[in-house]
mmCIF file of C-alpha atoms in Angstrom:
data_model
loop_
_atom_site.group_PDB
_atom_site.id
_atom_site.type_symbol
_atom_site.label_atom_id
_atom_site.label_comp_id
_atom_site.label_asym_id
_atom_site.label_seq_id
_atom_site.Cartn_x
_atom_site.Cartn_y
_atom_site.Cartn_z
ATOM 1 C CA MET A 226 34.525 -3.763 -13.169
ATOM 2 C CA LEU A 227 36.503 -0.778 -11.915
ATOM 3 C CA VAL A 228 34.077 1.836 -10.623
ATOM 4 C CA LYS A 229 35.530 5.274 -11.290
ATOM 5 C CA ASP A 230 32.810 7.917 -11.157
ATOM 6 C CA VAL A 231 29.872 8.941 -8.996
ATOM 7 C CA VAL A 232 27.320 7.869 -11.608
ATOM 8 C CA SER A 233 28.652 4.302 -11.626
ATOM 9 C CA TRP A 234 28.710 4.128 -7.835
ATOM 10 C CA THR A 235 25.172 5.502 -7.654
ATOM 11 C CA THR A 236 23.995 2.880 -10.150
ATOM 12 C CA LEU A 237 25.450 0.150 -7.948
ATOM 13 C CA ILE A 238 23.854 1.631 -4.831
ATOM 14 C CA SER A 239 20.508 1.884 -6.617
ATOM 15 C CA GLY A 240 20.686 -1.740 -7.754
ATOM 16 C CA PHE A 241 21.254 -2.981 -4.222
ATOM 17 C CA ALA A 242 18.583 -0.705 -2.749
ATOM 18 C CA GLU A 243 15.925 -1.671 -5.292
ATOM 19 C CA ASN A 244 16.508 -5.351 -4.505
ATOM 20 C CA GLY A 245 16.108 -4.829 -0.768
ATOM 21 C CA LEU A 246 19.834 -5.159 -0.041
ATOM 22 C CA SER A 247 19.985 -2.020 2.051
ATOM 23 C CA GLU A 248 23.119 -2.934 4.004
ATOM 24 C CA ALA A 249 25.017 -3.617 0.785
ATOM 25 C CA ALA A 250 23.787 -0.308 -0.648
ATOM 26 C CA ILE A 251 25.044 1.601 2.377
ATOM 27 C CA LEU A 252 28.351 -0.280 2.218
ATOM 28 C CA MET A 253 28.732 0.839 -1.400
ATOM 29 C CA TYR A 254 28.002 4.417 -0.367
ATOM 30 C CA THR A 255 30.670 4.232 2.353
ATOM 31 C CA SER A 256 33.171 2.727 -0.092
ATOM 32 C CA MET A 257 32.494 5.533 -2.537
ATOM 33 C CA LEU A 258 33.299 8.115 0.131
ATOM 34 C CA GLU A 259 36.509 6.261 0.948
ATOM 35 C CA GLN A 260 37.494 6.626 -2.708
ATOM 36 C CA GLY A 261 37.332 10.382 -2.256
ATOM 37 C CA LEU A 262 34.260 10.860 -4.452
ATOM 38 C CA ILE A 263 31.578 13.404 -3.580
ATOM 39 C CA PRO A 264 27.962 12.135 -3.755
ATOM 40 C CA ASN A 265 25.462 13.943 -5.936
ATOM 41 C CA ASP A 266 21.755 14.437 -5.273
ATOM 42 C CA ASN A 267 20.847 11.108 -6.891
ATOM 43 C CA THR A 268 23.372 9.332 -4.676
ATOM 44 C CA PHE A 269 21.842 10.884 -1.574
ATOM 45 C CA ALA A 270 18.294 10.040 -2.649
ATOM 46 C CA THR A 271 19.129 6.441 -3.535
ATOM 47 C CA THR A 272 21.047 5.817 -0.310
ATOM 48 C CA LEU A 273 18.267 7.390 1.754
ATOM 49 C CA LYS A 274 15.787 4.953 0.233
ATOM 50 C CA ALA A 275 18.074 2.123 1.349
ATOM 51 C CA CYS A 276 18.206 3.573 4.869
ATOM 52 C CA MET A 277 14.425 3.848 4.893
ATOM 53 C CA ILE A 278 13.869 0.084 4.949
ATOM 54 C CA MET A 279 16.546 -0.734 7.515
ATOM 55 C CA PRO A 280 15.434 -1.639 11.052
ATOM 56 C CA ASP A 281 18.412 0.331 12.371
ATOM 57 C CA ARG A 282 17.766 4.057 11.991
ATOM 58 C CA GLU A 283 21.299 5.167 12.787
ATOM 59 C CA PRO A 284 22.623 4.941 9.182
ATOM 60 C CA GLY A 285 19.795 7.178 7.979
ATOM 61 C CA ARG A 286 20.358 9.797 10.637
ATOM 62 C CA ARG A 287 24.101 9.645 10.021
ATOM 63 C CA LEU A 288 23.528 10.189 6.305
ATOM 64 C CA HIS A 289 21.279 13.153 7.061
ATOM 65 C CA ALA A 290 24.080 14.664 9.135
ATOM 66 C CA GLN A 291 26.540 14.083 6.274
ATOM 67 C CA ILE A 292 24.199 15.812 3.855
ATOM 68 C CA GLN A 293 23.984 18.804 6.150
ATOM 69 C CA ALA A 294 27.767 18.882 6.489
ATOM 70 C CA MET A 295 28.466 18.513 2.766
ATOM 71 C CA SER A 296 25.856 20.894 1.447
ATOM 72 C CA CYS A 297 22.998 22.846 2.908
ATOM 73 C CA ILE A 298 19.614 21.160 2.550
ATOM 74 C CA ARG A 299 18.488 24.190 0.582
ATOM 75 C CA SER A 300 20.901 23.320 -2.240
ATOM 76 C CA LEU A 301 19.571 19.782 -2.727
ATOM 77 C CA ASP A 302 17.082 19.078 -5.471
ATOM 78 C CA ALA A 303 13.501 18.151 -4.622
ATOM 79 C CA PHE A 304 14.094 14.464 -5.409
ATOM 80 C CA ALA A 305 16.750 14.114 -2.706
ATOM 81 C CA VAL A 306 14.848 16.149 -0.117
ATOM 82 C CA THR A 307 11.685 14.154 -0.806
ATOM 83 C CA ALA A 308 13.606 10.948 -0.081
ATOM 84 C CA LEU A 309 14.664 12.451 3.247
ATOM 85 C CA ILE A 310 11.061 13.389 4.067
ATOM 86 C CA GLU A 311 9.863 9.915 3.080
ATOM 87 C CA MET A 312 12.500 8.265 5.262
ATOM 88 C CA TYR A 313 11.430 10.128 8.388
ATOM 89 C CA ALA A 314 7.747 9.669 7.542
ATOM 90 C CA LYS A 315 8.283 5.925 7.096
ATOM 91 C CA TRP A 316 9.768 5.823 10.571
ATOM 92 C CA GLY A 317 6.898 7.849 12.012
ATOM 93 C CA CYS A 318 9.250 10.735 12.859
ATOM 94 C CA MET A 319 6.925 13.403 11.506
ATOM 95 C CA GLU A 320 8.565 16.272 13.394
ATOM 96 C CA ASP A 321 11.830 15.506 11.599
ATOM 97 C CA ALA A 322 10.015 15.170 8.272
ATOM 98 C CA GLN A 323 8.265 18.499 8.832
ATOM 99 C CA GLN A 324 11.550 20.170 9.776
ATOM 100 C CA VAL A 325 13.200 18.997 6.560
ATOM 101 C CA PHE A 326 10.186 20.230 4.611
ATOM 102 C CA GLU A 327 10.391 23.669 6.204
ATOM 103 C CA THR A 328 14.081 24.050 5.293
ATOM 104 C CA MET A 329 13.282 23.840 1.581
ATOM 105 C CA LYS A 330 13.518 27.072 -0.336
ATOM 106 C CA GLU A 331 11.227 25.826 -3.093
ATOM 107 C CA ARG A 332 8.735 23.015 -2.630
ATOM 108 C CA ASP A 333 7.260 21.114 -5.541
ATOM 109 C CA LEU A 334 4.082 19.053 -5.443
ATOM 110 C CA ILE A 335 6.006 15.810 -4.894
ATOM 111 C CA CYS A 336 7.419 17.151 -1.619
ATOM 112 C CA TRP A 337 3.977 18.275 -0.473
ATOM 113 C CA ASN A 338 2.513 14.870 -1.290
ATOM 114 C CA ALA A 339 5.330 13.061 0.518
ATOM 115 C CA LEU A 340 4.685 14.960 3.741
ATOM 116 C CA ILE A 341 0.894 14.718 3.449
ATOM 117 C CA THR A 342 1.129 10.971 2.779
ATOM 118 C CA GLY A 343 3.370 10.558 5.809
ATOM 119 C CA TYR A 344 0.909 12.280 8.123
ATOM 120 C CA SER A 345 -1.972 10.284 6.650
ATOM 121 C CA GLU A 346 -0.201 6.951 7.153
ATOM 122 C CA GLN A 347 0.596 7.907 10.748
ATOM 123 C CA GLY A 348 -3.056 8.739 11.424
ATOM 124 C CA GLU A 349 -2.395 12.448 12.000
ATOM 125 C CA TYR A 350 -5.349 13.624 9.950
ATOM 126 C CA GLY A 351 -5.467 17.101 11.461
ATOM 127 C CA ALA A 352 -1.985 17.743 10.093
ATOM 128 C CA VAL A 353 -3.112 16.418 6.696
ATOM 129 C CA PHE A 354 -5.922 18.954 6.468
ATOM 130 C CA GLN A 355 -3.686 21.772 7.706
ATOM 131 C CA LEU A 356 -1.217 21.037 4.929
ATOM 132 C CA LEU A 357 -4.008 20.855 2.356
ATOM 133 C CA ASP A 358 -5.249 24.274 3.469
ATOM 134 C CA ARG A 359 -1.705 25.617 3.347
ATOM 135 C CA MET A 360 -1.261 24.262 -0.172
ATOM 136 C CA LYS A 361 -4.369 26.118 -1.246
ATOM 137 C CA GLN A 362 -3.178 29.343 0.381
ATOM 138 C CA GLU A 363 0.196 29.090 -1.359
ATOM 139 C CA GLY A 364 -1.438 28.415 -4.714
ATOM 140 C CA ILE A 365 -0.155 24.843 -5.129
ATOM 141 C CA PRO A 366 -2.663 22.883 -7.245
ATOM 142 C CA PRO A 367 -3.325 19.321 -5.998
ATOM 143 C CA ASP A 368 -3.026 16.235 -8.159
ATOM 144 C CA GLU A 369 -4.622 12.798 -7.951
ATOM 145 C CA VAL A 370 -2.152 11.714 -5.249
ATOM 146 C CA THR A 371 -3.042 14.729 -3.112
ATOM 147 C CA TYR A 372 -6.752 14.044 -3.469
ATOM 148 C CA LEU A 373 -6.234 10.375 -2.623
ATOM 149 C CA CYS A 374 -4.387 11.349 0.570
ATOM 150 C CA ALA A 375 -7.219 13.712 1.476
ATOM 151 C CA LEU A 376 -9.921 11.113 0.831
ATOM 152 C CA THR A 377 -7.980 8.433 2.684
ATOM 153 C CA ALA A 378 -7.678 10.730 5.699
ATOM 154 C CA CYS A 379 -11.414 11.435 5.543
ATOM 155 C CA SER A 380 -12.170 7.725 5.229
ATOM 156 C CA ARG A 381 -10.034 6.731 8.197
ATOM 157 C CA GLY A 382 -11.365 9.617 10.246
ATOM 158 C CA ASP A 383 -15.035 8.979 9.311
ATOM 159 C CA LEU A 384 -15.331 12.531 7.973
ATOM 160 C CA LEU A 385 -18.055 12.049 5.370
ATOM 161 C CA ASP A 386 -18.952 15.688 4.729
ATOM 162 C CA LYS A 387 -15.333 16.737 4.310
ATOM 163 C CA GLY A 388 -14.751 13.724 2.074
ATOM 164 C CA LYS A 389 -17.646 14.747 -0.169
ATOM 165 C CA LEU A 390 -16.146 18.219 -0.530
ATOM 166 C CA TYR A 391 -12.781 16.843 -1.622
ATOM 167 C CA PHE A 392 -14.373 14.278 -3.934
ATOM 168 C CA ASN A 393 -16.540 16.885 -5.646
ATOM 169 C CA ALA A 394 -13.507 19.148 -6.012
ATOM 170 C CA LEU A 395 -11.664 16.242 -7.616
ATOM 171 C CA LEU A 396 -14.468 15.622 -10.105
ATOM 172 C CA GLU A 397 -14.498 19.308 -11.041
ATOM 173 C CA ASP A 398 -10.710 19.520 -11.376
ATOM 174 C CA ARG A 399 -10.002 18.906 -15.050
ATOM 175 C CA GLY A 400 -6.274 18.845 -14.423
ATOM 176 C CA THR A 401 -6.372 15.621 -12.416
ATOM 177 C CA THR A 402 -7.167 12.012 -13.216
ATOM 178 C CA VAL A 403 -9.884 10.312 -11.199
ATOM 179 C CA THR A 404 -9.053 6.675 -10.392
ATOM 180 C CA ILE A 405 -10.919 3.761 -8.896
ATOM 181 C CA LYS A 406 -8.980 4.311 -5.654
ATOM 182 C CA HIS A 407 -10.729 7.662 -5.218
ATOM 183 C CA TYR A 408 -14.117 6.012 -5.699
ATOM 184 C CA ASN A 409 -13.222 3.212 -3.297
ATOM 185 C CA CYS A 410 -12.454 5.791 -0.611
ATOM 186 C CA MET A 411 -15.910 7.290 -1.096
ATOM 187 C CA VAL A 412 -17.526 3.845 -0.976
ATOM 188 C CA ASP A 413 -15.760 3.292 2.333
ATOM 189 C CA LEU A 414 -16.853 6.697 3.634
ATOM 190 C CA LEU A 415 -20.487 6.190 2.646
ATOM 191 C CA GLY A 416 -20.566 2.614 3.895
ATOM 192 C CA ASN A 417 -19.035 3.404 7.268
ATOM 193 C CA ALA A 418 -21.582 6.167 7.753
ATOM 194 C CA GLY A 419 -24.437 3.753 7.015
ATOM 195 C CA TYR A 420 -25.284 5.074 3.544
ATOM 196 C CA LEU A 421 -25.143 1.630 1.979
ATOM 197 C CA LYS A 422 -27.546 2.270 -0.897
ATOM 198 C CA GLU A 423 -25.576 5.368 -1.869
ATOM 199 C CA ALA A 424 -22.352 3.357 -1.726
ATOM 200 C CA LEU A 425 -23.869 0.641 -3.932
ATOM 201 C CA ASN A 426 -25.156 3.220 -6.411
ATOM 202 C CA MET A 427 -21.695 4.773 -6.600
ATOM 203 C CA LEU A 428 -20.207 1.369 -7.406
ATOM 204 C CA LYS A 429 -22.744 0.812 -10.153
ATOM 205 C CA SER A 430 -22.447 4.284 -11.680
ATOM 206 C CA MET A 431 -18.705 4.965 -11.512
ATOM 207 C CA PRO A 432 -16.774 4.952 -14.818
ATOM 208 C CA PHE A 433 -14.813 1.809 -13.888
ATOM 209 C CA PRO A 434 -15.826 -1.798 -13.281
ATOM 210 C CA PRO A 435 -15.842 -2.223 -9.482
ATOM 211 C CA ASP A 436 -12.801 -4.161 -8.340
ATOM 212 C CA LEU A 437 -12.395 -6.646 -5.502
ATOM 213 C CA VAL A 438 -11.418 -3.918 -3.035
ATOM 214 C CA ALA A 439 -14.619 -1.996 -3.752
ATOM 215 C CA TRP A 440 -16.924 -4.952 -3.145
ATOM 216 C CA ILE A 441 -15.044 -6.142 -0.053
ATOM 217 C CA THR A 442 -15.249 -2.620 1.352
ATOM 218 C CA LEU A 443 -18.999 -2.567 0.797
ATOM 219 C CA LEU A 444 -19.443 -6.056 2.269
ATOM 220 C CA ALA A 445 -17.572 -5.006 5.414
ATOM 221 C CA SER A 446 -19.916 -2.036 5.800
ATOM 222 C CA CYS A 447 -22.917 -4.319 5.343
ATOM 223 C CA GLN A 448 -21.619 -6.513 8.148
ATOM 224 C CA LYS A 449 -21.186 -3.437 10.343
ATOM 225 C CA TRP A 450 -24.763 -2.274 9.766
ATOM 226 C CA GLY A 451 -26.405 -5.678 9.353
ATOM 227 C CA ASN A 452 -27.668 -5.115 5.813
ATOM 228 C CA VAL A 453 -28.467 -8.537 4.365
ATOM 229 C CA GLU A 454 -29.778 -7.467 0.960
ATOM 230 C CA ILE A 455 -26.844 -5.318 -0.135
ATOM 231 C CA GLY A 456 -24.419 -7.635 1.624
ATOM 232 C CA ARG A 457 -25.664 -10.511 -0.507
ATOM 233 C CA GLN A 458 -25.134 -8.458 -3.677
ATOM 234 C CA ALA A 459 -21.598 -7.591 -2.615
ATOM 235 C CA PHE A 460 -20.865 -11.209 -1.703
ATOM 236 C CA GLU A 461 -22.058 -12.508 -5.069
ATOM 237 C CA ALA A 462 -19.998 -9.870 -6.876
ATOM 238 C CA ILE A 463 -16.899 -10.880 -4.902
ATOM 239 C CA LEU A 464 -17.323 -14.545 -5.832
ATOM 240 C CA LYS A 465 -17.477 -13.602 -9.516
ATOM 241 C CA LEU A 466 -14.067 -11.952 -9.125
ATOM 242 C CA ASP A 467 -12.547 -14.428 -6.679
ATOM 243 C CA GLU A 468 -14.559 -17.503 -5.753
ATOM 244 C CA THR A 469 -11.980 -18.502 -3.123
ATOM 245 C CA HIS A 470 -12.034 -15.280 -1.091
ATOM 246 C CA VAL A 471 -12.286 -16.740 2.415
ATOM 247 C CA SER A 472 -12.925 -13.466 4.266
ATOM 248 C CA ALA A 473 -15.981 -12.836 2.081
ATOM 249 C CA PHE A 474 -17.473 -16.154 3.224
ATOM 250 C CA HIS A 475 -16.796 -15.274 6.849
ATOM 251 C CA ALA A 476 -18.363 -11.822 6.473
ATOM 252 C CA MET A 477 -21.504 -13.136 4.761
ATOM 253 C CA PHE A 478 -21.800 -15.934 7.315
ATOM 254 C CA ASN A 479 -21.680 -13.385 10.145
ATOM 255 C CA ILE A 480 -24.254 -11.166 8.432
ATOM 256 C CA TYR A 481 -26.699 -14.085 8.294
ATOM 257 C CA VAL A 482 -25.949 -15.131 11.880
ATOM 258 C CA ASP A 483 -26.516 -11.604 13.175
ATOM 259 C CA ALA A 484 -29.843 -11.589 11.321
ATOM 260 C CA ASN A 485 -30.778 -14.979 12.845
ATOM 261 C CA MET A 486 -30.914 -16.458 9.336
ATOM 262 C CA TRP A 487 -29.460 -19.790 10.398
ATOM 263 C CA GLU A 488 -30.320 -21.792 7.288
ATOM 264 C CA GLU A 489 -28.674 -19.202 5.051
ATOM 265 C CA ALA A 490 -25.640 -19.112 7.332
ATOM 266 C CA LYS A 491 -25.381 -22.891 7.109
ATOM 267 C CA LYS A 492 -25.462 -22.721 3.292
ATOM 268 C CA ILE A 493 -22.598 -20.227 3.319
ATOM 269 C CA GLU A 494 -20.587 -22.497 5.602
ATOM 270 C CA VAL A 495 -21.192 -25.466 3.302
ATOM 271 C CA MET A 496 -20.157 -23.355 0.305
ATOM 272 C CA ARG A 497 -16.974 -22.347 2.096
ATOM 273 C CA LEU A 498 -16.086 -25.919 3.030
ATOM 274 C CA ASN A 499 -16.737 -27.106 -0.526
ATOM 275 C CA MET A 500 -14.626 -24.269 -1.864
ATOM 276 C CA GLU A 501 -11.719 -25.116 0.425
ATOM 277 C CA ALA A 502 -12.020 -28.814 -0.404
ATOM 278 C CA GLY A 503 -11.926 -28.006 -4.098
ATOM 279 C CA LYS A 504 -8.766 -25.945 -3.933
ATOM 280 C CA THR A 505 -5.908 -27.469 -5.864
ATOM 281 C CA ARG A 506 -3.422 -28.907 -3.411
ATOM 282 C CA PRO A 507 0.293 -28.605 -4.189
ATOM 283 C CA ARG A 508 1.715 -31.392 -6.295
ATOM 284 C CA SER A 509 5.190 -32.843 -6.176
ATOM 285 C CA SER A 510 7.077 -35.613 -7.907
ATOM 286 C CA ILE A 511 9.916 -38.027 -7.333
ATOM 287 C CA GLU A 512 11.903 -40.153 -9.768
ATOM 288 C CA VAL A 513 12.618 -43.763 -8.800
ATOM 289 C CA ASP A 514 14.254 -46.316 -11.102
ATOM 290 C CA GLY A 515 13.693 -44.073 -14.097
ATOM 291 C CA LEU A 516 9.989 -43.571 -13.364
ATOM 292 C CA THR A 517 8.513 -40.238 -12.296
ATOM 293 C CA HIS A 518 5.828 -40.551 -9.609
ATOM 294 C CA VAL A 519 3.499 -37.554 -9.208
ATOM 295 C CA PHE A 520 1.530 -37.178 -5.970
ATOM 296 C CA VAL A 521 -0.552 -34.588 -4.157
ATOM 297 C CA VAL A 522 1.108 -33.154 -1.079
ATOM 298 C CA GLY A 523 -0.544 -34.613 2.029
ATOM 299 C CA ASP A 524 -1.634 -37.872 0.381
ATOM 300 C CA ARG A 525 -0.346 -41.227 1.549
ATOM 301 C CA PRO A 526 2.159 -42.826 -0.832
ATOM 302 C CA PRO A 527 0.958 -45.902 -2.748
ATOM 303 C CA SER A 528 1.890 -49.338 -1.435
ATOM 304 C CA SER A 529 4.506 -49.723 -4.160
ATOM 305 C CA PHE A 530 6.503 -46.991 -2.417
ATOM 306 C CA ASN A 531 6.808 -48.918 0.834
ATOM 307 C CA ASN A 532 10.125 -50.520 0.060
ATOM 308 C CA MET A 533 11.525 -48.112 -2.505
ATOM 309 C CA TRP A 534 14.350 -46.959 -0.233
ATOM 310 C CA GLU A 535 15.375 -50.455 0.823
ATOM 311 C CA ALA A 536 18.700 -51.684 -0.512
#
């Protein structure tokens, strides 16, 4: 196919980038420039996403310089600038991400969320809360992503009171959708602070069936605080969702050991061993003389196989 316009080139670049072929995507971008075509905002955004996942940061920085040379950052749409912010945030270069953010003439909620998410993932929770306060001052209403970033920052920073404030604001905000991820953050906050009964009550009263993440989070908190009763409830709930969850067995075993409940710990260990023994082992097959022989990987071959390869 003869690629003639920017849209076609951008489609090719996007296809490579979405399939993890970042080097091929950047090669397509370079080839497009050699054809004398000028990239549009979608081209920039797509190529930046390819640069984001490359171990070598030079192509991304070089592309940023090209963007600045071709058109001022202020003239780019929010989609392209957000990709630039996300690239620097992914690398942990938050000063660069912040600088790009500050050059924007108009900032939409997606750009705010990209920068806030970047700071949260880098563990810079103070910067997260500063941006949230700034959003409020500038009259930018948060959405469910913003609230999730705030609650995640509170959870990782063990800031229970602040987390409660954001969670209550979320519940009162009729313009946002509350998800199980928001509740899981609160379960983590309550559990880490030692409020295990409150965390359990939240799981039982929230408008969603608790998922595996919720129960594992609670079980981990029970191990931290040595709560056998609630830990057992969480463990049983986990097994109903995934009876082969190895880390749940280890956590419950440790809870019993820490409580000097040796018989119970032994039962958990037996359960775990039985579970692992009962797992379906991979099967394979081989065809010899028109017959298909099926065997379990790791088993010894039957005696009839001894001479099958002999001439």
